[in-house]
mmCIF file of C-alpha atoms in Angstrom:
data_model
loop_
_atom_site.group_PDB
_atom_site.id
_atom_site.type_symbol
_atom_site.label_atom_id
_atom_site.label_comp_id
_atom_site.label_asym_id
_atom_site.label_seq_id
_atom_site.Cartn_x
_atom_site.Cartn_y
_atom_site.Cartn_z
ATOM 1 C CA UNK R 12 91.565 37.433 19.793
ATOM 2 C CA UNK R 13 88.661 39.907 19.599
ATOM 3 C CA UNK R 14 87.090 40.239 22.843
ATOM 4 C CA UNK R 15 83.913 37.714 23.810
ATOM 5 C CA UNK R 16 80.759 39.843 23.555
ATOM 6 C CA UNK R 17 79.362 41.432 27.061
ATOM 7 C CA UNK R 18 76.148 39.241 28.589
ATOM 8 C CA UNK R 19 73.167 41.002 28.657
ATOM 9 C CA UNK R 20 71.894 41.590 31.461
ATOM 10 C CA UNK R 21 67.860 40.630 31.543
ATOM 11 C CA UNK R 22 66.488 44.332 31.176
ATOM 12 C CA UNK R 23 69.009 45.216 27.683
ATOM 13 C CA UNK R 24 67.531 41.611 27.001
ATOM 14 C CA UNK R 25 64.149 42.075 26.840
ATOM 15 C CA UNK R 26 64.344 45.582 25.546
ATOM 16 C CA UNK R 27 65.701 44.459 22.180
ATOM 17 C CA UNK R 28 64.949 46.471 19.914
ATOM 18 C CA UNK R 29 67.290 44.088 16.925
ATOM 19 C CA UNK R 30 65.112 40.867 18.599
ATOM 20 C CA UNK R 31 61.415 41.407 18.941
ATOM 21 C CA UNK R 32 60.322 38.036 20.095
ATOM 22 C CA UNK R 33 62.613 37.854 23.970
ATOM 23 C CA UNK R 34 60.313 40.889 24.393
ATOM 24 C CA UNK R 35 57.390 39.398 23.611
ATOM 25 C CA UNK R 36 59.078 35.970 25.524
ATOM 26 C CA UNK R 37 59.346 38.301 28.656
ATOM 27 C CA UNK R 38 57.455 37.009 31.376
ATOM 28 C CA UNK R 39 54.856 38.524 33.617
ATOM 29 C CA UNK R 40 53.707 38.145 37.548
ATOM 30 C CA UNK R 41 50.898 38.941 38.738
ATOM 31 C CA UNK R 42 50.993 39.337 42.684
ATOM 32 C CA UNK R 43 48.415 41.357 45.127
ATOM 33 C CA UNK R 44 47.223 41.274 48.911
ATOM 34 C CA UNK R 45 43.673 40.036 47.931
ATOM 35 C CA UNK R 46 43.158 37.160 45.408
ATOM 36 C CA UNK R 47 40.657 39.434 43.902
ATOM 37 C CA UNK R 48 41.791 39.294 40.770
ATOM 38 C CA UNK R 49 40.569 35.885 41.401
ATOM 39 C CA UNK R 50 37.260 36.694 42.038
ATOM 40 C CA UNK R 51 36.267 38.610 38.852
ATOM 41 C CA UNK R 52 37.709 35.734 37.118
ATOM 42 C CA UNK R 53 35.186 33.280 38.587
ATOM 43 C CA UNK R 54 32.015 35.706 38.686
ATOM 44 C CA UNK R 55 33.792 36.768 35.065
ATOM 45 C CA UNK R 56 33.061 33.093 34.067
ATOM 46 C CA UNK R 57 29.963 32.731 35.099
ATOM 47 C CA UNK R 58 28.473 35.384 33.595
ATOM 48 C CA UNK R 59 29.654 34.194 30.486
ATOM 49 C CA UNK R 60 28.494 30.375 31.293
ATOM 50 C CA UNK R 61 24.776 31.872 32.345
ATOM 51 C CA UNK R 62 24.667 34.926 29.074
ATOM 52 C CA UNK R 63 25.383 32.629 26.542
ATOM 53 C CA UNK R 64 22.429 29.843 28.531
ATOM 54 C CA UNK R 65 19.921 32.045 28.656
ATOM 55 C CA UNK R 66 20.829 33.552 25.064
ATOM 56 C CA UNK R 67 20.042 29.966 23.734
ATOM 57 C CA UNK R 68 17.390 29.253 25.733
ATOM 58 C CA UNK R 69 15.147 31.879 24.879
ATOM 59 C CA UNK R 70 15.935 31.647 20.989
ATOM 60 C CA UNK R 71 17.012 35.366 20.376
ATOM 61 C CA UNK R 72 18.456 34.955 16.791
ATOM 62 C CA UNK R 73 18.811 32.224 14.349
ATOM 63 C CA UNK R 74 20.455 29.338 14.684
ATOM 64 C CA UNK R 75 23.715 30.182 12.560
ATOM 65 C CA UNK R 76 24.488 33.911 14.307
ATOM 66 C CA UNK R 77 23.045 31.993 17.837
ATOM 67 C CA UNK R 78 25.867 29.354 17.723
ATOM 68 C CA UNK R 79 28.080 31.502 16.734
ATOM 69 C CA UNK R 80 27.944 34.300 19.554
ATOM 70 C CA UNK R 81 28.060 31.479 22.330
ATOM 71 C CA UNK R 82 31.584 29.955 20.086
ATOM 72 C CA UNK R 83 33.056 33.980 20.900
ATOM 73 C CA UNK R 84 32.045 33.951 24.233
ATOM 74 C CA UNK R 85 33.504 29.707 24.546
ATOM 75 C CA UNK R 86 36.580 31.915 23.211
ATOM 76 C CA UNK R 87 36.207 34.926 25.895
ATOM 77 C CA UNK R 88 36.009 32.122 28.608
ATOM 78 C CA UNK R 89 38.703 30.097 27.436
ATOM 79 C CA UNK R 90 40.866 33.350 27.591
ATOM 80 C CA UNK R 91 39.508 34.277 31.062
ATOM 81 C CA UNK R 92 40.723 31.103 32.865
ATOM 82 C CA UNK R 93 44.503 30.880 30.213
ATOM 83 C CA UNK R 94 44.786 34.571 31.671
ATOM 84 C CA UNK R 95 43.375 35.075 35.430
ATOM 85 C CA UNK R 96 43.354 31.178 36.400
ATOM 86 C CA UNK R 97 46.813 29.866 34.353
ATOM 87 C CA UNK R 98 48.863 32.186 34.835
ATOM 88 C CA UNK R 99 49.552 32.327 30.623
ATOM 89 C CA UNK R 100 52.169 35.274 30.824
ATOM 90 C CA UNK R 101 54.716 33.230 33.459
ATOM 91 C CA UNK R 102 57.947 31.433 33.847
ATOM 92 C CA UNK R 103 61.813 31.755 34.023
ATOM 93 C CA UNK R 104 63.692 34.019 32.021
ATOM 94 C CA UNK R 105 61.257 33.532 28.984
ATOM 95 C CA UNK R 106 57.418 32.593 29.061
ATOM 96 C CA UNK R 107 58.275 29.639 25.870
ATOM 97 C CA UNK R 108 54.730 28.121 26.474
ATOM 98 C CA UNK R 109 53.596 30.584 24.346
ATOM 99 C CA UNK R 110 54.943 30.215 21.372
ATOM 100 C CA UNK R 111 53.400 26.176 21.352
ATOM 101 C CA UNK R 112 50.548 27.074 22.916
ATOM 102 C CA UNK R 113 49.463 29.844 19.933
ATOM 103 C CA UNK R 114 50.188 27.541 17.206
ATOM 104 C CA UNK R 115 47.932 24.680 19.045
ATOM 105 C CA UNK R 116 45.053 26.960 18.594
ATOM 106 C CA UNK R 117 45.683 27.433 15.931
ATOM 107 C CA UNK R 118 46.055 23.907 14.861
ATOM 108 C CA UNK R 119 42.943 22.663 16.582
ATOM 109 C CA UNK R 120 40.675 26.038 14.679
ATOM 110 C CA UNK R 121 42.036 24.327 11.505
ATOM 111 C CA UNK R 122 41.335 20.758 12.316
ATOM 112 C CA UNK R 123 37.474 20.975 13.799
ATOM 113 C CA UNK R 124 36.844 24.217 11.186
ATOM 114 C CA UNK R 125 38.363 22.328 8.183
ATOM 115 C CA UNK R 126 36.282 19.682 9.399
ATOM 116 C CA UNK R 127 33.419 21.504 9.495
ATOM 117 C CA UNK R 128 33.441 23.042 6.435
ATOM 118 C CA UNK R 129 34.555 19.192 4.378
ATOM 119 C CA UNK R 130 30.601 17.606 5.356
ATOM 120 C CA UNK R 131 29.243 20.866 4.332
ATOM 121 C CA UNK R 132 29.626 19.086 0.990
ATOM 122 C CA UNK R 133 26.894 16.393 1.347
ATOM 123 C CA UNK R 134 27.309 15.131 -2.229
ATOM 124 C CA UNK R 135 27.619 11.094 -3.241
ATOM 125 C CA UNK R 136 27.980 9.927 0.442
ATOM 126 C CA UNK R 137 24.536 11.495 2.002
ATOM 127 C CA UNK P 2 73.843 35.623 22.431
ATOM 128 C CA UNK P 3 73.294 34.697 26.242
ATOM 129 C CA UNK P 4 69.982 34.650 27.199
ATOM 130 C CA UNK P 5 68.497 36.590 30.646
ATOM 131 C CA UNK P 6 67.393 33.242 32.568
ATOM 132 C CA UNK P 7 67.594 34.614 36.015
ATOM 133 C CA UNK P 8 65.245 36.648 36.947
ATOM 134 C CA UNK P 9 65.020 40.162 36.750
ATOM 135 C CA UNK P 10 67.709 41.726 39.608
ATOM 136 C CA UNK P 11 66.194 44.207 41.848
ATOM 137 C CA UNK P 12 62.882 42.941 41.284
ATOM 138 C CA UNK P 13 60.448 40.724 43.155
ATOM 139 C CA UNK P 14 61.706 36.688 43.364
ATOM 140 C CA UNK P 15 60.016 34.876 41.077
ATOM 141 C CA UNK P 16 57.297 32.601 42.657
ATOM 142 C CA UNK P 17 58.631 29.210 44.476
ATOM 143 C CA UNK P 18 57.425 26.494 41.970
ATOM 144 C CA UNK P 19 59.505 28.146 39.555
ATOM 145 C CA UNK P 20 63.139 29.308 41.992
ATOM 146 C CA UNK P 21 65.224 26.092 41.227
ATOM 147 C CA UNK P 22 65.364 26.329 37.412
ATOM 148 C CA UNK P 23 64.721 21.979 37.334
ATOM 149 C CA UNK P 24 61.703 22.132 38.368
ATOM 150 C CA UNK P 25 60.802 25.665 36.523
ATOM 151 C CA UNK P 26 61.350 23.781 33.688
ATOM 152 C CA UNK P 27 59.139 20.623 33.902
ATOM 153 C CA UNK P 28 56.532 23.000 34.035
ATOM 154 C CA UNK P 29 57.218 23.549 30.894
ATOM 155 C CA UNK P 30 56.994 20.746 29.462
ATOM 156 C CA UNK P 31 53.818 20.332 31.068
ATOM 157 C CA UNK P 32 52.696 23.085 28.847
ATOM 158 C CA UNK P 33 54.053 20.813 26.366
ATOM 159 C CA UNK P 34 51.707 17.894 27.967
ATOM 160 C CA UNK P 35 48.534 19.950 27.378
ATOM 161 C CA UNK P 36 48.964 21.395 24.209
ATOM 162 C CA UNK P 37 49.582 17.518 23.538
ATOM 163 C CA UNK P 38 46.049 17.027 25.021
ATOM 164 C CA UNK P 39 44.507 20.285 23.106
ATOM 165 C CA UNK P 40 44.382 18.173 19.877
ATOM 166 C CA UNK P 41 43.122 14.771 21.332
ATOM 167 C CA UNK P 42 40.653 17.089 22.184
ATOM 168 C CA UNK P 43 40.264 18.522 18.938
ATOM 169 C CA UNK P 44 40.605 15.472 17.250
ATOM 170 C CA UNK P 45 36.714 14.935 19.207
ATOM 171 C CA UNK P 46 35.988 17.779 18.724
ATOM 172 C CA UNK P 47 35.842 17.696 14.377
ATOM 173 C CA UNK P 48 34.839 13.312 14.471
ATOM 174 C CA UNK P 49 32.031 14.554 16.792
ATOM 175 C CA UNK P 50 30.561 18.023 15.105
ATOM 176 C CA UNK P 51 30.716 15.163 11.613
ATOM 177 C CA UNK P 52 28.205 12.420 13.913
ATOM 178 C CA UNK P 53 26.092 14.844 16.024
ATOM 179 C CA UNK P 54 23.643 14.952 12.908
ATOM 180 C CA UNK P 55 24.134 11.391 12.027
ATOM 181 C CA UNK P 56 20.825 9.831 14.968
ATOM 182 C CA UNK P 57 20.018 6.880 12.947
ATOM 183 C CA UNK P 58 17.122 5.327 14.784
ATOM 184 C CA UNK P 59 18.805 6.841 18.056
ATOM 185 C CA UNK P 60 17.812 10.810 19.883
ATOM 186 C CA UNK P 61 19.131 13.100 18.451
ATOM 187 C CA UNK P 62 20.367 15.367 21.113
ATOM 188 C CA UNK P 63 17.811 17.631 21.381
ATOM 189 C CA UNK P 64 14.980 14.806 22.825
ATOM 190 C CA UNK P 65 19.175 13.927 24.867
ATOM 191 C CA UNK P 66 19.763 16.326 26.726
ATOM 192 C CA UNK P 67 19.049 17.713 30.174
ATOM 193 C CA UNK P 68 19.712 20.996 30.217
ATOM 194 C CA UNK P 69 19.389 20.740 34.433
ATOM 195 C CA UNK P 70 21.874 18.227 35.223
ATOM 196 C CA UNK P 71 24.394 20.067 32.620
ATOM 197 C CA UNK P 72 23.851 23.281 34.231
ATOM 198 C CA UNK P 73 25.251 21.743 37.361
ATOM 199 C CA UNK P 74 28.070 20.489 36.543
ATOM 200 C CA UNK P 75 29.301 23.059 34.682
ATOM 201 C CA UNK P 76 29.019 25.089 38.039
ATOM 202 C CA UNK P 77 30.809 22.572 39.999
ATOM 203 C CA UNK P 78 34.146 23.286 37.603
ATOM 204 C CA UNK P 79 33.679 27.334 37.295
ATOM 205 C CA UNK P 80 34.048 26.877 41.213
ATOM 206 C CA UNK P 81 36.590 24.294 41.479
ATOM 207 C CA UNK P 82 38.745 25.802 38.867
ATOM 208 C CA UNK P 83 38.198 28.494 41.253
ATOM 209 C CA UNK P 84 38.593 27.254 44.665
ATOM 210 C CA UNK P 85 42.589 25.933 42.936
ATOM 211 C CA UNK P 86 43.090 29.185 42.071
ATOM 212 C CA UNK P 87 42.571 30.362 45.198
ATOM 213 C CA UNK P 88 45.195 27.319 46.756
ATOM 214 C CA UNK P 89 47.832 28.269 44.447
ATOM 215 C CA UNK P 90 47.514 31.840 45.878
ATOM 216 C CA UNK P 91 47.542 31.045 49.473
ATOM 217 C CA UNK P 92 50.365 28.797 48.195
ATOM 218 C CA UNK P 93 52.870 31.254 46.879
ATOM 219 C CA UNK P 94 51.711 33.174 50.401
ATOM 220 C CA UNK P 95 53.633 30.208 52.122
ATOM 221 C CA UNK P 96 50.537 29.094 53.698
ATOM 222 C CA UNK P 97 50.464 25.526 53.840
ATOM 223 C CA UNK P 98 46.937 24.693 55.625
ATOM 224 C CA UNK P 99 44.596 27.259 53.297
ATOM 225 C CA UNK P 100 46.231 25.688 50.016
ATOM 226 C CA UNK P 101 45.046 21.739 51.734
ATOM 227 C CA UNK P 102 41.279 23.127 52.844
ATOM 228 C CA UNK P 103 41.167 25.234 49.029
ATOM 229 C CA UNK P 104 42.744 21.643 47.443
ATOM 230 C CA UNK P 105 39.982 19.689 49.205
ATOM 231 C CA UNK P 106 37.711 22.275 48.304
ATOM 232 C CA UNK P 107 38.667 20.789 44.600
ATOM 233 C CA UNK P 108 37.916 17.750 45.158
ATOM 234 C CA UNK P 109 34.769 17.524 46.823
ATOM 235 C CA UNK P 110 33.691 20.361 43.960
ATOM 236 C CA UNK P 111 35.226 17.520 41.248
ATOM 237 C CA UNK P 112 34.020 14.415 42.389
ATOM 238 C CA UNK P 113 31.118 16.351 42.371
ATOM 239 C CA UNK P 114 31.220 16.632 38.643
ATOM 240 C CA UNK P 115 31.805 13.217 38.573
ATOM 241 C CA UNK P 116 29.402 11.999 40.483
ATOM 242 C CA UNK P 117 26.792 14.013 38.968
ATOM 243 C CA UNK P 118 28.036 12.867 34.788
ATOM 244 C CA UNK P 119 28.054 9.090 35.673
ATOM 245 C CA UNK P 120 24.315 9.731 36.732
ATOM 246 C CA UNK P 121 23.976 11.438 33.178
ATOM 247 C CA UNK P 122 25.235 8.309 31.200
ATOM 248 C CA UNK P 123 23.772 5.730 33.786
ATOM 249 C CA UNK P 124 20.384 7.233 32.972
ATOM 250 C CA UNK P 125 21.278 7.618 29.150
ATOM 251 C CA UNK P 126 22.307 3.854 28.260
ATOM 252 C CA UNK P 127 18.212 3.218 30.388
ATOM 253 C CA UNK P 128 16.341 5.474 28.045
ATOM 254 C CA UNK P 129 18.262 3.216 25.938
ATOM 255 C CA UNK P 130 21.378 5.495 24.542
ATOM 256 C CA UNK P 131 24.292 3.276 24.272
ATOM 257 C CA UNK P 132 27.524 4.007 22.546
ATOM 258 C CA UNK P 133 26.482 1.221 20.475
ATOM 259 C CA UNK P 134 22.833 3.472 19.485
ATOM 260 C CA UNK P 135 24.338 6.360 16.691
ATOM 261 C CA UNK P 136 26.909 7.880 16.171
ATOM 262 C CA UNK P 137 25.991 10.978 16.948
ATOM 263 C CA UNK P 138 26.150 8.119 20.741
ATOM 264 C CA UNK P 139 29.420 7.373 19.851
ATOM 265 C CA UNK P 140 31.081 10.729 19.130
ATOM 266 C CA UNK P 141 29.523 12.296 21.944
ATOM 267 C CA UNK P 142 30.347 9.106 24.283
ATOM 268 C CA UNK P 143 34.204 9.534 23.864
ATOM 269 C CA UNK P 144 34.629 13.770 24.285
ATOM 270 C CA UNK P 145 33.170 12.982 27.214
ATOM 271 C CA UNK P 146 33.609 9.744 28.841
ATOM 272 C CA UNK P 147 37.451 11.248 27.703
ATOM 273 C CA UNK P 148 37.158 14.882 29.249
ATOM 274 C CA UNK P 149 35.923 13.058 32.356
ATOM 275 C CA UNK P 150 38.169 10.536 32.632
ATOM 276 C CA UNK P 151 40.310 13.184 32.676
ATOM 277 C CA UNK P 152 38.637 15.086 36.179
ATOM 278 C CA UNK P 153 38.510 10.898 37.925
ATOM 279 C CA UNK P 154 42.247 11.237 36.814
ATOM 280 C CA UNK P 155 42.654 14.906 38.272
ATOM 281 C CA UNK P 156 41.166 13.933 41.727
ATOM 282 C CA UNK P 157 43.248 11.344 42.333
ATOM 283 C CA UNK P 158 46.614 13.181 41.219
ATOM 284 C CA UNK P 159 45.078 16.093 43.987
ATOM 285 C CA UNK P 160 44.689 13.051 46.747
ATOM 286 C CA UNK P 161 48.294 12.540 47.004
ATOM 287 C CA UNK P 162 49.456 15.419 45.880
ATOM 288 C CA UNK P 163 46.958 16.474 49.938
ATOM 289 C CA UNK P 164 49.435 13.363 51.328
ATOM 290 C CA UNK P 165 52.280 15.327 49.928
ATOM 291 C CA UNK P 166 52.207 18.393 51.544
ATOM 292 C CA UNK P 167 50.857 17.332 55.147
ATOM 293 C CA UNK P 168 54.349 15.719 54.903
ATOM 294 C CA UNK P 169 56.796 17.750 53.051
ATOM 295 C CA UNK P 170 55.235 20.866 53.414
ATOM 296 C CA UNK P 171 55.799 23.791 50.213
ATOM 297 C CA UNK P 172 58.946 23.148 48.138
ATOM 298 C CA UNK P 173 59.480 23.880 44.874
ATOM 299 C CA UNK P 174 59.108 20.216 44.447
ATOM 300 C CA UNK P 175 55.484 20.505 45.941
ATOM 301 C CA UNK P 176 54.247 24.296 44.831
ATOM 302 C CA UNK P 177 56.112 22.754 41.488
ATOM 303 C CA UNK P 178 53.209 20.610 41.136
ATOM 304 C CA UNK P 179 50.586 21.165 42.755
ATOM 305 C CA UNK P 180 50.645 24.628 39.996
ATOM 306 C CA UNK P 181 50.685 21.945 37.314
ATOM 307 C CA UNK P 182 47.831 19.980 39.086
ATOM 308 C CA UNK P 183 46.112 23.508 38.471
ATOM 309 C CA UNK P 184 47.063 24.306 35.175
ATOM 310 C CA UNK P 185 45.853 20.421 34.109
ATOM 311 C CA UNK P 186 42.605 21.644 36.137
ATOM 312 C CA UNK P 187 41.899 24.735 34.410
ATOM 313 C CA UNK P 188 42.621 22.982 31.280
ATOM 314 C CA UNK P 189 39.948 20.622 31.619
ATOM 315 C CA UNK P 190 37.252 23.645 32.784
ATOM 316 C CA UNK P 191 38.101 25.560 29.258
ATOM 317 C CA UNK P 192 37.489 21.884 27.786
ATOM 318 C CA UNK P 193 34.194 21.403 29.554
ATOM 319 C CA UNK P 194 33.100 25.293 28.529
ATOM 320 C CA UNK P 195 34.005 24.221 25.040
ATOM 321 C CA UNK P 196 31.737 20.717 25.462
ATOM 322 C CA UNK P 197 29.106 23.147 27.366
ATOM 323 C CA UNK P 198 29.262 25.416 24.668
ATOM 324 C CA UNK P 199 29.639 23.408 21.192
ATOM 325 C CA UNK P 200 28.106 19.657 22.687
ATOM 326 C CA UNK P 201 24.866 21.089 24.901
ATOM 327 C CA UNK P 202 24.038 24.224 23.878
ATOM 328 C CA UNK P 203 24.361 23.602 20.761
ATOM 329 C CA UNK P 204 22.534 20.434 20.595
ATOM 330 C CA UNK P 205 19.240 22.783 22.006
ATOM 331 C CA UNK P 206 19.249 25.255 19.359
ATOM 332 C CA UNK P 207 17.445 23.764 17.222
#
């Protein structure tokens, strides 16, 4: 009878070439003496919010381009909230939440974008 | 293959909310709840995207929205997201008084947000812009109202957490509860950023 496979250490498993998923799901923690990253995140979110406000109020771009730009700013701010405040990469052992989260962003974007797209065909029901 | 589920040897210890295996599974479970909540808001955003030009005889978004209260709500919610972030930071330092203080600040900011929003909705209703008026207003009220209901629930949740923290202090269990609450609160901030951008600012783009 063959010997049972030896259990990997965490270090080996996270850097196992045959299993890239483990490397992707490796949790990362961030600790500091002073909450500087939170303060920077707060300032960043205020800049993004007021930036979008002034872009819209001064009508700096044509409508469709303006909407695209402020939506990109909103996505940046969502990423900032997830990364700075929600500790998206933290977990015990593996950060399993990343897989359904990325999947649901894909689904949500699809739902909204496809709804907008289908309403561009106004013929018949408008 | 055996998965490495323990913390990495030789490195810093896990934060207290992940210290207990059963409690940390509940954090993963809470992420799954947030994933389903993303879908609720995605459907409401789709509805709004479809109906926002169907104003019938009612006001258009540009005529209805006043940016003053909206900016106030945005600043209140962004700041509350920051303060609960500081709360979790101090929770990991084991400072229960600082955590409770920042949670109280968060609750007050959240209450300011809900108060401003209710005042805004009452003003709309007095102008005759209720959710009966047009498809645009139905979609608007249900999207922004669902978010406001989430924030209201979050305020009551935070109050219950304050009582638990005062009685038990920071344990793996209360720390997990505060951590999931902070995830919920930041998530609502993200949803509000999209409401602010896609509903209010978009309404001002003519």
